[in-house]
Short mmCIF file of C-alpha atoms in Angstrom, two decimals:
data_model
loop_
_atom_site.label_atom_id
_atom_site.label_comp_id
_atom_site.label_asym_id
_atom_site.label_seq_id
_atom_site.Cartn_x
_atom_site.Cartn_y
_atom_site.Cartn_z
CA MET A 584 3.03 24.37 -6.91
CA GLU A 585 6.33 22.40 -7.77
CA THR A 586 5.20 20.70 -10.92
CA ASN A 587 8.30 18.30 -11.26
CA ILE A 588 7.05 16.55 -8.01
CA LEU A 589 3.65 16.12 -9.35
CA ASP A 590 4.92 14.64 -12.52
CA ARG A 591 7.58 12.53 -10.86
CA ASN A 592 4.77 10.64 -9.31
CA TYR A 593 2.13 11.22 -11.62
CA VAL A 594 -0.27 12.92 -9.22
CA HIS A 595 -4.01 13.09 -10.33
CA VAL A 596 -6.28 15.27 -8.46
CA SER A 597 -10.09 15.32 -8.76
CA GLY A 598 -13.21 15.50 -6.60
CA SER A 599 -14.22 18.55 -4.43
CA GLY A 600 -14.51 19.15 -0.83
CA ASP A 601 -12.82 20.56 1.86
CA GLN A 602 -10.79 17.67 3.02
CA THR A 603 -8.34 15.62 0.83
CA ILE A 604 -8.22 11.69 0.65
CA MET A 605 -5.04 10.17 -0.99
CA PHE A 606 -5.24 6.55 -2.27
CA ALA A 607 -1.83 5.03 -2.45
CA HIS A 608 -1.02 1.70 -4.42
CA GLY A 609 0.81 -1.28 -3.25
CA PHE A 610 3.71 -3.10 -4.80
CA GLY A 611 3.55 -4.30 -8.46
CA CYS A 612 0.74 -1.92 -8.86
CA ASP A 613 -0.07 1.53 -9.78
CA GLN A 614 -3.07 4.18 -9.22
CA THR A 615 -5.46 2.58 -11.63
CA VAL A 616 -6.21 -0.13 -8.99
CA TRP A 617 -8.31 2.66 -7.28
CA ASN A 618 -10.85 3.19 -10.35
CA ASN A 619 -13.71 1.50 -8.60
CA ILE A 620 -13.14 3.19 -5.32
CA MET A 621 -12.44 6.87 -5.91
CA PRO A 622 -15.62 7.83 -7.80
CA ALA A 623 -17.66 7.19 -4.38
CA PHE A 624 -15.51 9.84 -2.71
CA GLU A 625 -15.22 12.33 -5.48
CA PRO A 626 -18.41 14.13 -4.61
CA ASP A 627 -17.31 14.93 -1.06
CA TYR A 628 -13.94 14.90 -1.17
CA ARG A 629 -10.79 16.19 -2.88
CA VAL A 630 -9.03 12.92 -4.16
CA VAL A 631 -5.28 12.43 -4.69
CA LEU A 632 -3.88 9.24 -6.58
CA ILE A 633 -0.11 8.86 -6.96
CA ASP A 634 2.31 6.17 -8.49
CA TYR A 635 5.35 5.59 -6.68
CA VAL A 636 8.44 6.33 -8.59
CA GLY A 637 9.05 3.19 -10.81
CA SER A 638 5.21 2.27 -10.98
CA GLY A 639 2.81 3.05 -13.30
CA ARG A 640 3.24 6.35 -15.22
CA SER A 641 5.70 7.87 -12.79
CA ASP A 642 8.81 9.66 -14.07
CA LYS A 643 11.14 6.38 -13.99
CA SER A 644 14.20 8.42 -14.74
CA ALA A 645 13.85 9.94 -11.11
CA TYR A 646 14.26 6.40 -9.72
CA SER A 647 17.44 6.03 -7.57
CA ARG A 648 18.54 2.89 -6.13
CA ASP A 649 20.01 4.75 -3.11
CA ARG A 650 16.77 6.86 -2.49
CA TYR A 651 14.51 3.66 -2.64
CA ASP A 652 16.84 1.26 -0.59
CA SER A 653 14.19 1.57 2.16
CA LEU A 654 10.65 2.77 2.56
CA TYR A 655 11.60 5.90 3.86
CA GLY A 656 12.24 7.34 0.19
CA TYR A 657 8.92 6.47 -0.71
CA ALA A 658 7.69 8.15 2.38
CA GLN A 659 9.59 11.31 1.60
CA ASP A 660 7.95 11.38 -1.94
CA VAL A 661 4.62 11.34 -0.29
CA ILE A 662 5.56 14.21 2.01
CA ASP A 663 6.84 16.18 -0.92
CA VAL A 664 3.54 15.75 -2.87
CA TYR A 665 1.67 17.00 0.36
CA ASP A 666 3.73 19.85 0.68
CA ALA A 667 3.62 20.72 -3.23
CA LEU A 668 -0.28 20.44 -3.04
CA GLU A 669 -0.10 22.32 0.33
CA LEU A 670 -2.12 19.63 2.00
CA GLU A 671 -2.68 19.00 5.79
CA SER A 672 -4.93 16.74 7.73
CA ILE A 673 -5.71 14.45 4.98
CA ILE A 674 -7.15 10.81 4.85
CA TYR A 675 -4.62 8.36 3.78
CA VAL A 676 -5.52 5.01 2.48
CA GLY A 677 -2.56 2.53 1.67
CA HIS A 678 -2.69 -0.78 0.31
CA SER A 679 -0.10 -3.54 1.15
CA VAL A 680 3.28 -1.62 1.80
CA ALA A 681 1.60 1.68 1.27
CA GLY A 682 0.06 1.11 4.54
CA MET A 683 3.65 0.93 6.21
CA ILE A 684 4.84 4.28 3.80
CA GLY A 685 1.81 5.92 5.07
CA THR A 686 2.75 5.06 8.80
CA LEU A 687 6.35 6.55 8.23
CA VAL A 688 4.71 9.78 7.06
CA SER A 689 2.40 10.01 9.88
CA ILE A 690 5.18 9.62 12.25
CA LYS A 691 7.65 12.21 10.53
CA ARG A 692 4.80 14.72 10.07
CA PRO A 693 1.98 14.20 12.27
CA ASP A 694 0.15 17.43 10.84
CA LEU A 695 -0.29 15.78 7.22
CA ILE A 696 -2.25 12.55 8.09
CA GLU A 697 -5.36 12.86 10.45
CA LYS A 698 -6.81 9.36 9.38
CA LEU A 699 -4.79 6.41 8.37
CA ILE A 700 -6.31 3.64 6.48
CA MET A 701 -4.46 0.30 5.98
CA ILE A 702 -5.69 -2.47 3.75
CA GLY A 703 -3.57 -5.73 3.75
CA SER A 704 -0.59 -4.06 5.35
CA SER A 705 2.18 -5.61 7.24
CA PRO A 706 5.01 -4.31 9.25
CA HIS A 707 7.32 -7.20 8.86
CA TYR A 708 7.03 -10.32 6.36
CA LEU A 709 9.25 -12.55 8.12
CA ASN A 710 8.41 -14.98 10.67
CA GLU A 711 10.27 -14.84 13.88
CA PRO A 712 10.26 -16.64 17.16
CA ASP A 713 7.62 -14.37 18.86
CA TYR A 714 6.14 -13.14 15.56
CA TYR A 715 4.21 -14.59 12.62
CA GLY A 716 4.54 -12.56 9.36
CA GLY A 717 3.70 -15.22 6.71
CA PHE A 718 7.10 -16.01 5.41
CA GLU A 719 10.28 -17.91 6.07
CA GLU A 720 13.59 -16.27 4.95
CA GLU A 721 13.88 -19.01 2.43
CA ASP A 722 10.58 -18.19 0.73
CA ILE A 723 11.75 -14.63 0.37
CA HIS A 724 15.06 -15.72 -1.04
CA GLU A 725 13.08 -18.00 -3.51
CA LEU A 726 10.76 -14.99 -4.76
CA LEU A 727 13.76 -12.66 -5.19
CA ASP A 728 15.43 -15.02 -7.09
CA MET A 729 12.79 -15.97 -9.48
CA MET A 730 12.37 -12.43 -10.12
CA GLU A 731 15.76 -12.17 -11.18
CA THR A 732 16.09 -15.29 -13.08
CA ASN A 733 12.54 -15.37 -14.98
CA TYR A 734 10.29 -12.26 -13.98
CA LEU A 735 7.54 -13.25 -16.00
CA GLU A 736 7.17 -16.67 -14.59
CA TRP A 737 7.49 -14.90 -11.41
CA ALA A 738 4.48 -12.78 -12.07
CA LYS A 739 2.50 -15.69 -13.19
CA TYR A 740 3.35 -17.70 -10.18
CA LEU A 741 2.60 -14.75 -7.60
CA ALA A 742 -0.69 -13.37 -9.39
CA PRO A 743 -3.21 -16.12 -8.14
CA ILE A 744 -1.55 -16.57 -4.68
CA ALA A 745 -2.17 -12.83 -4.02
CA THR A 746 -5.84 -12.37 -5.64
CA GLN A 747 -7.23 -15.80 -4.47
CA ASN A 748 -9.55 -15.16 -7.36
CA ASP A 749 -9.23 -16.60 -10.79
CA GLU A 750 -10.77 -14.15 -12.56
CA LEU A 751 -8.64 -11.38 -10.93
CA ALA A 752 -5.38 -13.22 -11.48
CA GLU A 753 -4.98 -12.58 -14.97
CA ASP A 754 -5.23 -8.73 -14.58
CA PHE A 755 -2.88 -8.72 -11.64
CA GLU A 756 -0.13 -10.79 -13.51
CA ALA A 757 -0.55 -8.25 -16.30
CA ARG A 758 0.07 -5.46 -13.74
CA LEU A 759 3.14 -7.00 -12.45
CA LYS A 760 4.52 -7.55 -15.86
CA ALA A 761 4.31 -3.94 -16.71
CA ASN A 762 6.84 -3.01 -14.03
CA ASP A 763 10.60 -2.77 -14.88
CA PRO A 764 12.03 -5.93 -13.43
CA ALA A 765 15.07 -4.28 -11.83
CA ILE A 766 12.95 -1.72 -10.15
CA ALA A 767 10.54 -4.27 -9.05
CA ARG A 768 13.07 -6.50 -7.44
CA GLN A 769 14.53 -3.87 -5.52
CA PHE A 770 11.11 -2.91 -4.22
CA ALA A 771 10.13 -6.28 -3.62
CA GLU A 772 13.35 -6.69 -1.55
CA VAL A 773 12.76 -3.60 0.32
CA THR A 774 9.25 -4.46 1.06
CA PHE A 775 9.80 -8.04 2.29
CA TYR A 776 12.86 -7.20 4.51
CA SER A 777 11.19 -4.24 6.03
CA ASP A 778 10.74 -3.99 9.69
CA HIS A 779 8.70 -1.25 11.19
CA ARG A 780 7.07 -3.22 14.01
CA GLU A 781 8.67 -0.79 16.51
CA ASP A 782 7.12 2.28 14.53
CA LEU A 783 3.65 1.29 15.29
CA PRO A 784 3.16 2.48 18.70
CA LYS A 785 4.34 6.08 17.49
CA ILE A 786 1.27 6.23 15.00
CA SER A 787 -0.87 9.24 16.51
CA ALA A 788 -3.25 9.23 13.70
CA ARG A 789 -6.72 7.44 13.93
CA THR A 790 -6.20 4.36 12.21
CA LEU A 791 -8.43 1.45 10.55
CA ILE A 792 -6.99 -1.68 9.63
CA LEU A 793 -8.96 -3.63 6.94
CA GLN A 794 -7.92 -7.34 6.72
CA THR A 795 -9.27 -10.39 4.97
CA SER A 796 -9.34 -13.91 6.29
CA THR A 797 -7.51 -15.24 3.32
CA ASP A 798 -4.53 -13.05 2.67
CA ALA A 799 -1.74 -15.10 1.79
CA ILE A 800 0.82 -11.93 1.80
CA ALA A 801 -0.47 -10.29 5.13
CA PRO A 802 -2.24 -13.05 6.94
CA PRO A 803 -5.05 -12.49 9.74
CA GLU A 804 -2.30 -12.54 12.45
CA VAL A 805 -0.48 -9.60 10.99
CA GLY A 806 -3.78 -7.55 11.01
CA GLN A 807 -4.06 -8.63 14.44
CA PHE A 808 -0.60 -7.28 15.50
CA LEU A 809 -1.19 -4.17 13.97
CA HIS A 810 -4.28 -3.59 15.99
CA GLU A 811 -2.50 -4.56 19.22
CA GLN A 812 0.37 -2.34 18.67
CA ILE A 813 -1.48 0.72 17.13
CA PRO A 814 -2.85 2.96 19.87
CA GLY A 815 -6.48 3.24 19.45
CA SER A 816 -6.67 1.51 16.17
CA GLU A 817 -9.87 -0.37 14.79
CA LEU A 818 -9.66 -3.78 13.15
CA VAL A 819 -12.05 -4.76 10.59
CA MET A 820 -12.27 -8.23 9.20
CA MET A 821 -14.00 -7.98 6.07
CA LYS A 822 -17.04 -10.09 5.40
CA THR A 823 -16.99 -11.19 1.64
CA ALA A 824 -13.64 -10.00 0.24
CA ARG A 825 -10.88 -12.44 -0.14
CA GLY A 826 -7.10 -12.33 -0.98
CA HIS A 827 -4.69 -9.52 -0.98
CA ASN A 828 -6.58 -7.05 -2.94
CA PRO A 829 -9.98 -6.21 -1.37
CA HIS A 830 -10.24 -3.12 -3.23
CA ILE A 831 -9.88 -4.58 -6.61
CA SER A 832 -12.04 -7.78 -5.75
CA HIS A 833 -14.68 -6.14 -3.64
CA PRO A 834 -14.84 -2.55 -4.00
CA GLU A 835 -18.36 -1.87 -2.66
CA GLU A 836 -17.46 -3.61 0.72
CA THR A 837 -14.13 -1.56 0.72
CA VAL A 838 -15.78 1.79 0.10
CA GLN A 839 -18.22 0.85 2.75
CA GLU A 840 -15.76 0.37 5.27
CA ILE A 841 -13.69 3.22 4.59
CA ARG A 842 -16.80 5.53 4.78
CA ARG A 843 -18.13 4.17 7.61
CA PHE A 844 -14.61 5.02 9.54
CA ILE A 845 -14.35 8.21 7.92
CA ASP A 846 -17.82 9.89 8.31
CA GLY A 847 -19.89 7.45 9.98
CA THR A 848 -22.44 7.47 7.16
CA GLY A 849 -21.68 3.93 5.24
CA VAL A 850 -23.29 3.52 1.90
#
């Protein structure tokens, strides 16, 4: 086992079971966002959590602007972790941009991911003539400029928009502020300007798309697009969850939908 890779991504392994489920966090967060999700799976699954390089308790000295100038660098990190742990045919749960990172992993190494679960994910955030991503290019410019000139004010601005929940906004703001501003800005730029729409039909893993009706980052139209483009995928519009972080705001419903999809039992 290559411990340097596990340290790099601050890999945490728990639970028991023959199959592994990995939970991958979205932009601006870390693996602790799954604290109310993973206990439901530890009795039956081997649970793997990671921090993307530059996030959480990852080894930030491993960050390279060249390696992480696209989502492919993050996807390779996931593959490295899989190989270090000798994993195959796992269940991958990715929130937001992590859903697209999982997409790239599943295409490059189909043996690694058996089931792919996306929560609030988007293949492209910019509006195009024939596509609604939710953002105009000037919106992205303003966000990136704010990150560069006043990172703390940007975190305060984004948190309530993303969470759609006053009680959670303060916690999410604190998570954003805990990041290195320079790394976070590059990750944001890579995320918001990525376009992986053409990759979606290449996904062979059985796929679940969890979508809320009030997601300002990845609106319902994006969830519908994912469903239309990913062969055999299932789209679930969550009933009680709101905002971009249903795994934080409504862990019970999130757990129920994941369990229903992977083992058909619900909770």
